[in-house]
Amino acid sequence: MTSTWTSTEQVVCIKAPGGPEQMQLQAVETGMPGAGEVRVRHKACGLNYIDIYHRNGSYPLPMPAGLGMEGSGVVEAVGEGVMHLAVGDRVAYASPPPGAYATARVLPARSVCKLPDNIDFETGAAMMLKGLTAQYLLRRTLPQGGLQAGDTVLFHAAAGGVGLIACQWARALGLRLIGTAGSDEKCALALQAGAAHVINYRREPDFAARVRELTEGRGVKVVYDSVGADTWEGSLNSLAPFGLLASFGNASGVVPPLNLGQLAAKGSLYVTRPTLFTHLSTREASQAMADELFAMVSSGAIKIPVEQRYPLAEVVQAHRDMEARKTTGCSVLLV
């Protein structure tokens, strides 16, 4: 390969924010990596709710734009200064900028990690963004005094991709995880994954009251909330004094403006809005987090539930299914 080598790849692009129909599969010339970059030939690409936020404009992107934040495949070329990867390496990543919905791409090498031989490409593509999210939440986004075995946490959307991984990770840590989900079937999945208790919020909309009942009135040390507007008030009401609300997504809409007085009135609470890519901002942090995830998956403590598979050309249907909440566990695009 030379520095001028290019190939024509199939890439999902949008020209304007909007519905799933905005996504178009296009032939795009893809070149060689520059300094600090790597070129990956994809085997599979992960599907995540953040992709919907990018597509519909909730998280604005310069147009035209690619979509997708995680994938797995084989290294085709490495740029100057990249020392941890070589041509032919099996890899997986979660990384900005968006663009994983493609047969191949060039991206920053910082967050691209070698994939252990005992983890297949579908699992690798499905687990990086969701698994690393569960890692930074349960291991790095902690309430006052940290979390110890026996502590109780509340995790919304416990049957989603992140949630099912978090249920398993919490069980491995000895935590008592209370999960919420929107159907009895999804509640059953969360229980099977390791949740100690589940709440069907469609049948019990006042989930905070149920949380208080399950904790003998104390509340939980931390709430991990990716739902947003619909659960915000109940999440605050579920916390013990000095508890932490980690709001890491807004699937139901953006949370309302925060009245700091509420935090005082409800028990000197803490609130944070963390993001995965802040945690992945250095090569060292990316590798340390990935190593812990790989170890948990390789040991069998965490199984990655790939429940939906779509060809790259069926990405529109994949997004429709995600938005209709028809999916459970993890979904991937196959390349």
Tab-separated table of C-alpha atoms in Angstrom:
chain	number	residue	atom	x	y	z
A	1	MET	CA	0.000	0.000	0.000
A	2	THR	CA	1.136	3.524	-0.746
A	3	SER	CA	0.070	6.844	0.712
A	4	THR	CA	-2.192	7.433	-2.304
A	5	TRP	CA	-4.053	4.125	-2.083
A	6	THR	CA	-7.832	4.483	-1.860
A	7	SER	CA	-10.836	2.203	-2.213
A	8	THR	CA	-14.538	2.672	-2.755
A	9	GLU	CA	-16.508	1.770	0.366
A	10	GLN	CA	-20.193	1.532	1.217
A	11	VAL	CA	-20.938	4.222	3.810
A	12	VAL	CA	-24.219	5.259	5.474
A	13	CYS	CA	-24.563	9.039	5.232
A	14	ILE	CA	-27.113	11.708	6.120
A	15	LYS	CA	-27.354	15.102	4.432
A	16	ALA	CA	-29.740	16.629	6.972
A	17	PRO	CA	-31.074	15.632	10.405
A	18	GLY	CA	-34.399	13.821	10.523
A	19	GLY	CA	-36.016	10.394	10.549
A	20	PRO	CA	-34.547	7.017	9.593
A	21	GLU	CA	-35.312	7.709	5.929
A	22	GLN	CA	-32.541	10.343	5.943
A	23	MET	CA	-29.938	7.563	5.942
A	24	GLN	CA	-28.570	6.643	2.533
A	25	LEU	CA	-26.001	3.995	1.590
A	26	GLN	CA	-23.430	5.649	-0.675
A	27	ALA	CA	-20.181	4.732	-2.411
A	28	VAL	CA	-17.403	6.837	-0.884
A	29	GLU	CA	-13.677	6.956	-1.620
A	30	THR	CA	-11.711	6.086	1.526
A	31	GLY	CA	-7.987	6.765	1.723
A	32	MET	CA	-5.036	5.944	3.938
A	33	PRO	CA	-4.667	6.915	7.597
A	34	GLY	CA	-2.738	10.007	8.597
A	35	ALA	CA	-0.610	10.470	11.692
A	36	GLY	CA	-2.254	8.937	14.745
A	37	GLU	CA	-4.907	7.207	12.655
A	38	VAL	CA	-5.742	3.676	11.593
A	39	ARG	CA	-7.776	2.166	8.791
A	40	VAL	CA	-10.143	-0.653	9.799
A	41	ARG	CA	-11.983	-3.058	7.500
A	42	HIS	CA	-15.201	-3.705	9.413
A	43	LYS	CA	-16.722	-7.080	10.138
A	44	ALA	CA	-19.597	-5.667	12.219
A	45	CYS	CA	-20.790	-2.285	13.505
A	46	GLY	CA	-22.636	-1.590	16.742
A	47	LEU	CA	-26.050	0.101	16.905
A	48	ASN	CA	-26.664	2.524	19.769
A	49	TYR	CA	-29.184	5.132	20.816
A	50	ILE	CA	-26.576	7.860	20.447
A	51	ASP	CA	-26.726	7.126	16.703
A	52	ILE	CA	-30.378	8.197	16.757
A	53	TYR	CA	-29.479	11.403	18.592
A	54	HIS	CA	-26.920	12.146	15.866
A	55	ARG	CA	-29.359	11.283	13.091
A	56	ASN	CA	-32.293	13.341	14.391
A	57	GLY	CA	-30.233	16.369	15.348
A	58	SER	CA	-30.470	16.068	19.142
A	59	TYR	CA	-26.672	15.961	19.083
A	60	PRO	CA	-25.927	18.169	16.042
A	61	LEU	CA	-23.309	17.108	13.510
A	62	PRO	CA	-21.796	19.056	10.606
A	63	MET	CA	-23.518	17.918	7.429
A	64	PRO	CA	-23.172	15.695	5.492
A	65	ALA	CA	-22.329	13.198	8.211
A	66	GLY	CA	-21.644	9.548	8.838
A	67	LEU	CA	-23.211	7.629	11.712
A	68	GLY	CA	-22.115	4.961	14.155
A	69	MET	CA	-19.687	5.055	17.068
A	70	GLU	CA	-18.412	1.485	17.431
A	71	GLY	CA	-17.240	-1.383	15.313
A	72	SER	CA	-14.922	-4.352	14.949
A	73	GLY	CA	-12.749	-5.624	12.165
A	74	VAL	CA	-9.191	-5.977	10.912
A	75	VAL	CA	-6.514	-3.292	10.639
A	76	GLU	CA	-5.639	-2.551	7.003
A	77	ALA	CA	-3.155	0.268	7.540
A	78	VAL	CA	-1.659	2.340	10.349
A	79	GLY	CA	-0.574	5.958	10.291
A	80	GLU	CA	2.623	7.529	11.528
A	81	GLY	CA	3.132	7.322	15.278
A	82	VAL	CA	0.708	4.454	15.890
A	83	MET	CA	2.664	1.893	17.902
A	84	HIS	CA	0.024	-0.298	19.555
A	85	LEU	CA	-1.534	-1.665	16.355
A	86	ALA	CA	-0.276	-3.446	13.242
A	87	VAL	CA	-1.728	-4.489	9.898
A	88	GLY	CA	-3.774	-7.667	10.369
A	89	ASP	CA	-4.691	-7.079	13.997
A	90	ARG	CA	-8.217	-7.967	15.068
A	91	VAL	CA	-9.629	-4.845	16.724
A	92	ALA	CA	-12.704	-3.261	18.230
A	93	TYR	CA	-13.429	0.328	19.194
A	94	ALA	CA	-15.848	2.922	20.473
A	95	SER	CA	-14.726	6.276	19.170
A	96	PRO	CA	-15.713	9.621	17.717
A	97	PRO	CA	-16.179	10.946	15.141
A	98	PRO	CA	-19.284	9.095	13.903
A	99	GLY	CA	-18.729	6.946	10.839
A	100	ALA	CA	-18.787	3.275	11.862
A	101	TYR	CA	-21.712	2.439	9.543
A	102	ALA	CA	-19.326	1.586	6.704
A	103	THR	CA	-17.498	-1.314	5.140
A	104	ALA	CA	-14.191	0.348	6.095
A	105	ARG	CA	-13.095	3.648	7.631
A	106	VAL	CA	-10.167	5.718	8.841
A	107	LEU	CA	-10.370	6.880	12.451
A	108	PRO	CA	-8.203	7.992	15.386
A	109	ALA	CA	-6.167	5.073	16.690
A	110	ARG	CA	-6.347	6.235	20.311
A	111	SER	CA	-9.500	4.265	21.168
A	112	VAL	CA	-8.922	1.267	18.879
A	113	CYS	CA	-7.969	-1.798	20.908
A	114	LYS	CA	-6.771	-5.269	19.976
A	115	LEU	CA	-9.634	-7.735	20.266
A	116	PRO	CA	-8.734	-10.951	22.127
A	117	ASP	CA	-8.892	-14.039	19.931
A	118	ASN	CA	-11.588	-15.618	22.104
A	119	ILE	CA	-14.044	-12.755	21.450
A	120	ASP	CA	-15.769	-12.852	18.045
A	121	PHE	CA	-16.339	-9.822	15.828
A	122	GLU	CA	-20.089	-9.552	16.470
A	123	THR	CA	-19.499	-9.496	20.205
A	124	GLY	CA	-16.649	-7.023	19.767
A	125	ALA	CA	-18.806	-4.642	17.760
A	126	ALA	CA	-21.724	-4.939	20.157
A	127	MET	CA	-19.853	-4.514	23.413
A	128	MET	CA	-17.458	-1.610	23.147
A	129	LEU	CA	-19.668	1.436	23.538
A	130	LYS	CA	-22.177	-0.281	25.791
A	131	GLY	CA	-19.637	-2.285	27.786
A	132	LEU	CA	-17.298	0.651	28.290
A	133	THR	CA	-20.305	2.734	29.321
A	134	ALA	CA	-21.199	0.157	31.971
A	135	GLN	CA	-17.540	0.160	33.047
A	136	TYR	CA	-17.239	3.913	33.509
A	137	LEU	CA	-20.581	4.072	35.307
A	138	LEU	CA	-20.117	1.235	37.798
A	139	ARG	CA	-16.353	1.624	38.215
A	140	ARG	CA	-15.712	5.353	37.770
A	141	THR	CA	-18.969	7.274	38.338
A	142	LEU	CA	-19.404	6.657	42.026
A	143	PRO	CA	-21.336	8.158	44.930
A	144	GLN	CA	-19.714	9.637	48.022
A	145	GLY	CA	-17.703	6.863	49.666
A	146	GLY	CA	-17.790	4.687	46.559
A	147	LEU	CA	-19.701	1.439	46.105
A	148	GLN	CA	-19.132	-1.718	48.111
A	149	ALA	CA	-20.590	-5.214	47.884
A	150	GLY	CA	-24.118	-5.145	49.266
A	151	ASP	CA	-24.859	-1.550	48.228
A	152	THR	CA	-28.045	-0.891	46.249
A	153	VAL	CA	-28.175	1.009	42.953
A	154	LEU	CA	-31.016	1.840	40.562
A	155	PHE	CA	-30.445	1.323	36.840
A	156	HIS	CA	-33.038	2.473	34.314
A	157	ALA	CA	-33.581	0.668	30.980
A	158	ALA	CA	-32.101	-2.439	32.567
A	159	ALA	CA	-33.019	-4.632	29.573
A	160	GLY	CA	-31.247	-2.411	27.048
A	161	GLY	CA	-27.770	-2.994	25.683
A	162	VAL	CA	-26.001	-1.084	28.456
A	163	GLY	CA	-28.475	-2.252	31.083
A	164	LEU	CA	-28.033	-5.988	30.554
A	165	ILE	CA	-24.266	-5.608	30.738
A	166	ALA	CA	-24.607	-3.457	33.860
A	167	CYS	CA	-26.841	-6.064	35.524
A	168	GLN	CA	-24.155	-8.696	35.033
A	169	TRP	CA	-21.311	-6.402	36.096
A	170	ALA	CA	-23.190	-5.304	39.216
A	171	ARG	CA	-23.802	-8.927	40.174
A	172	ALA	CA	-20.093	-9.673	39.739
A	173	LEU	CA	-19.285	-6.720	42.035
A	174	GLY	CA	-21.755	-7.916	44.659
A	175	LEU	CA	-24.055	-4.929	44.170
A	176	ARG	CA	-27.826	-5.125	44.603
A	177	LEU	CA	-29.161	-3.650	41.356
A	178	ILE	CA	-32.784	-2.566	41.037
A	179	GLY	CA	-33.664	-2.304	37.361
A	180	THR	CA	-36.555	-0.682	35.525
A	181	ALA	CA	-37.985	-1.752	32.181
A	182	GLY	CA	-41.140	-1.252	30.139
A	183	SER	CA	-42.573	-4.773	29.918
A	184	ASP	CA	-42.711	-8.000	31.871
A	185	GLU	CA	-40.588	-9.665	29.189
A	186	LYS	CA	-37.863	-7.051	29.544
A	187	CYS	CA	-38.048	-7.269	33.330
A	188	ALA	CA	-37.467	-11.014	33.050
A	189	LEU	CA	-34.371	-10.414	30.908
A	190	ALA	CA	-32.928	-8.043	33.506
A	191	LEU	CA	-33.548	-10.566	36.290
A	192	GLN	CA	-31.848	-13.290	34.277
A	193	ALA	CA	-28.853	-10.976	33.749
A	194	GLY	CA	-28.393	-10.363	37.453
A	195	ALA	CA	-30.767	-7.661	38.664
A	196	ALA	CA	-31.858	-8.250	42.245
A	197	HIS	CA	-35.271	-6.627	41.651
A	198	VAL	CA	-37.069	-5.156	38.636
A	199	ILE	CA	-39.836	-2.600	38.281
A	200	ASN	CA	-42.142	-2.505	35.265
A	201	TYR	CA	-42.637	1.256	35.064
A	202	ARG	CA	-45.699	0.850	32.823
A	203	ARG	CA	-47.499	-0.981	35.619
A	204	GLU	CA	-45.799	0.900	38.450
A	205	PRO	CA	-45.223	4.453	37.165
A	206	ASP	CA	-44.260	5.652	40.655
A	207	PHE	CA	-41.078	3.612	40.605
A	208	ALA	CA	-39.548	5.792	43.335
A	209	ALA	CA	-42.145	4.573	45.830
A	210	ARG	CA	-41.285	0.981	44.938
A	211	VAL	CA	-37.563	1.732	45.313
A	212	ARG	CA	-38.236	3.124	48.803
A	213	GLU	CA	-40.168	-0.026	49.641
A	214	LEU	CA	-37.361	-2.278	48.420
A	215	THR	CA	-34.776	-0.313	50.434
A	216	GLU	CA	-36.856	-0.061	53.617
A	217	GLY	CA	-37.229	3.676	53.068
A	218	ARG	CA	-33.533	4.463	52.717
A	219	GLY	CA	-33.272	4.971	48.960
A	220	VAL	CA	-30.300	4.000	46.804
A	221	LYS	CA	-26.733	5.313	46.791
A	222	VAL	CA	-26.729	5.996	43.044
A	223	VAL	CA	-29.171	6.113	40.132
A	224	TYR	CA	-27.872	5.494	36.610
A	225	ASP	CA	-30.377	7.155	34.287
A	226	SER	CA	-30.274	7.102	30.484
A	227	VAL	CA	-33.996	7.780	30.061
A	228	GLY	CA	-33.984	11.485	30.883
A	229	ALA	CA	-37.124	13.597	31.091
A	230	ASP	CA	-39.598	10.852	32.019
A	231	THR	CA	-37.561	9.500	34.939
A	232	TRP	CA	-35.752	12.613	36.210
A	233	GLU	CA	-38.011	13.471	39.149
A	234	GLY	CA	-38.464	9.862	40.194
A	235	SER	CA	-34.713	9.293	40.031
A	236	LEU	CA	-34.094	12.171	42.434
A	237	ASN	CA	-36.807	10.812	44.729
A	238	SER	CA	-35.145	7.366	44.748
A	239	LEU	CA	-31.860	8.574	46.248
A	240	ALA	CA	-30.650	8.261	49.808
A	241	PRO	CA	-29.099	11.373	51.405
A	242	PHE	CA	-25.794	12.238	49.712
A	243	GLY	CA	-26.817	9.994	46.811
A	244	LEU	CA	-25.662	10.495	43.228
A	245	LEU	CA	-27.818	10.809	40.108
A	246	ALA	CA	-25.721	9.994	37.040
A	247	SER	CA	-27.753	11.181	34.040
A	248	PHE	CA	-26.023	9.694	31.005
A	249	GLY	CA	-28.719	9.861	28.321
A	250	ASN	CA	-32.109	11.280	27.388
A	251	ALA	CA	-34.026	8.630	25.455
A	252	SER	CA	-37.354	10.196	26.499
A	253	GLY	CA	-36.237	13.797	26.015
A	254	VAL	CA	-33.922	16.339	27.582
A	255	VAL	CA	-34.195	16.722	31.359
A	256	PRO	CA	-35.730	19.979	32.651
A	257	PRO	CA	-33.563	22.779	34.046
A	258	LEU	CA	-32.237	21.838	37.467
A	259	ASN	CA	-33.312	23.771	40.548
A	260	LEU	CA	-30.340	23.394	42.876
A	261	GLY	CA	-32.641	23.865	45.839
A	262	GLN	CA	-34.143	20.461	45.065
A	263	LEU	CA	-30.797	18.824	45.768
A	264	ALA	CA	-30.697	20.406	49.203
A	265	ALA	CA	-34.304	19.581	50.020
A	266	LYS	CA	-33.957	15.941	48.997
A	267	GLY	CA	-30.856	15.242	51.086
A	268	SER	CA	-27.703	17.035	49.850
A	269	LEU	CA	-27.771	15.103	46.599
A	270	TYR	CA	-25.166	15.024	43.845
A	271	VAL	CA	-25.880	15.160	40.084
A	272	THR	CA	-23.500	14.517	37.207
A	273	ARG	CA	-23.821	14.338	33.408
A	274	PRO	CA	-20.910	12.077	32.391
A	275	THR	CA	-19.953	10.969	28.889
A	276	LEU	CA	-18.032	7.932	27.741
A	277	PHE	CA	-15.697	9.849	25.478
A	278	THR	CA	-14.455	12.056	28.292
A	279	HIS	CA	-13.252	8.849	29.917
A	280	LEU	CA	-11.742	7.616	26.632
A	281	SER	CA	-9.822	10.844	25.979
A	282	THR	CA	-6.386	9.240	26.437
A	283	ARG	CA	-4.829	6.111	24.985
A	284	GLU	CA	-3.952	4.868	28.480
A	285	ALA	CA	-7.488	5.247	29.838
A	286	SER	CA	-9.006	3.623	26.750
A	287	GLN	CA	-6.747	0.596	27.091
A	288	ALA	CA	-7.258	0.226	30.851
A	289	MET	CA	-11.049	0.357	30.496
A	290	ALA	CA	-11.040	-2.042	27.538
A	291	ASP	CA	-8.739	-4.473	29.356
A	292	GLU	CA	-11.197	-4.655	32.256
A	293	LEU	CA	-14.122	-5.181	29.893
A	294	PHE	CA	-12.277	-7.849	27.902
A	295	ALA	CA	-11.368	-9.665	31.118
A	296	MET	CA	-14.971	-9.682	32.327
A	297	VAL	CA	-16.235	-11.008	28.984
A	298	SER	CA	-13.425	-13.550	28.591
A	299	SER	CA	-14.048	-14.914	32.100
A	300	GLY	CA	-17.737	-15.460	31.373
A	301	ALA	CA	-18.828	-13.063	34.124
A	302	ILE	CA	-20.399	-10.907	31.407
A	303	LYS	CA	-22.096	-12.269	28.313
A	304	ILE	CA	-22.871	-9.845	25.501
A	305	PRO	CA	-26.446	-10.459	24.297
A	306	VAL	CA	-26.447	-9.862	20.514
A	307	GLU	CA	-30.177	-10.200	19.920
A	308	GLN	CA	-30.655	-8.367	16.582
A	309	ARG	CA	-28.548	-8.544	13.410
A	310	TYR	CA	-29.150	-6.453	10.299
A	311	PRO	CA	-27.278	-6.210	6.994
A	312	LEU	CA	-25.713	-2.777	6.507
A	313	ALA	CA	-28.262	-2.075	3.778
A	314	GLU	CA	-31.113	-2.491	6.312
A	315	VAL	CA	-29.938	0.275	8.642
A	316	VAL	CA	-33.219	2.196	8.214
A	317	GLN	CA	-35.208	-0.724	9.631
A	318	ALA	CA	-32.681	-1.112	12.437
A	319	HIS	CA	-33.237	2.494	13.530
A	320	ARG	CA	-37.005	2.122	13.295
A	321	ASP	CA	-36.855	-0.924	15.545
A	322	MET	CA	-34.671	0.860	18.109
A	323	GLU	CA	-36.913	3.927	18.231
A	324	ALA	CA	-40.006	1.729	18.615
A	325	ARG	CA	-38.275	-0.009	21.552
A	326	LYS	CA	-38.662	-3.343	19.795
A	327	THR	CA	-35.087	-4.379	20.508
A	328	THR	CA	-33.518	-5.996	23.553
A	329	GLY	CA	-29.872	-6.447	24.389
A	330	CYS	CA	-27.437	-5.473	21.655
A	331	SER	CA	-27.910	-4.971	17.920
A	332	VAL	CA	-25.301	-5.009	15.154
A	333	LEU	CA	-24.984	-4.213	11.486
A	334	LEU	CA	-23.193	-6.949	9.568
A	335	VAL	CA	-20.738	-5.862	6.886
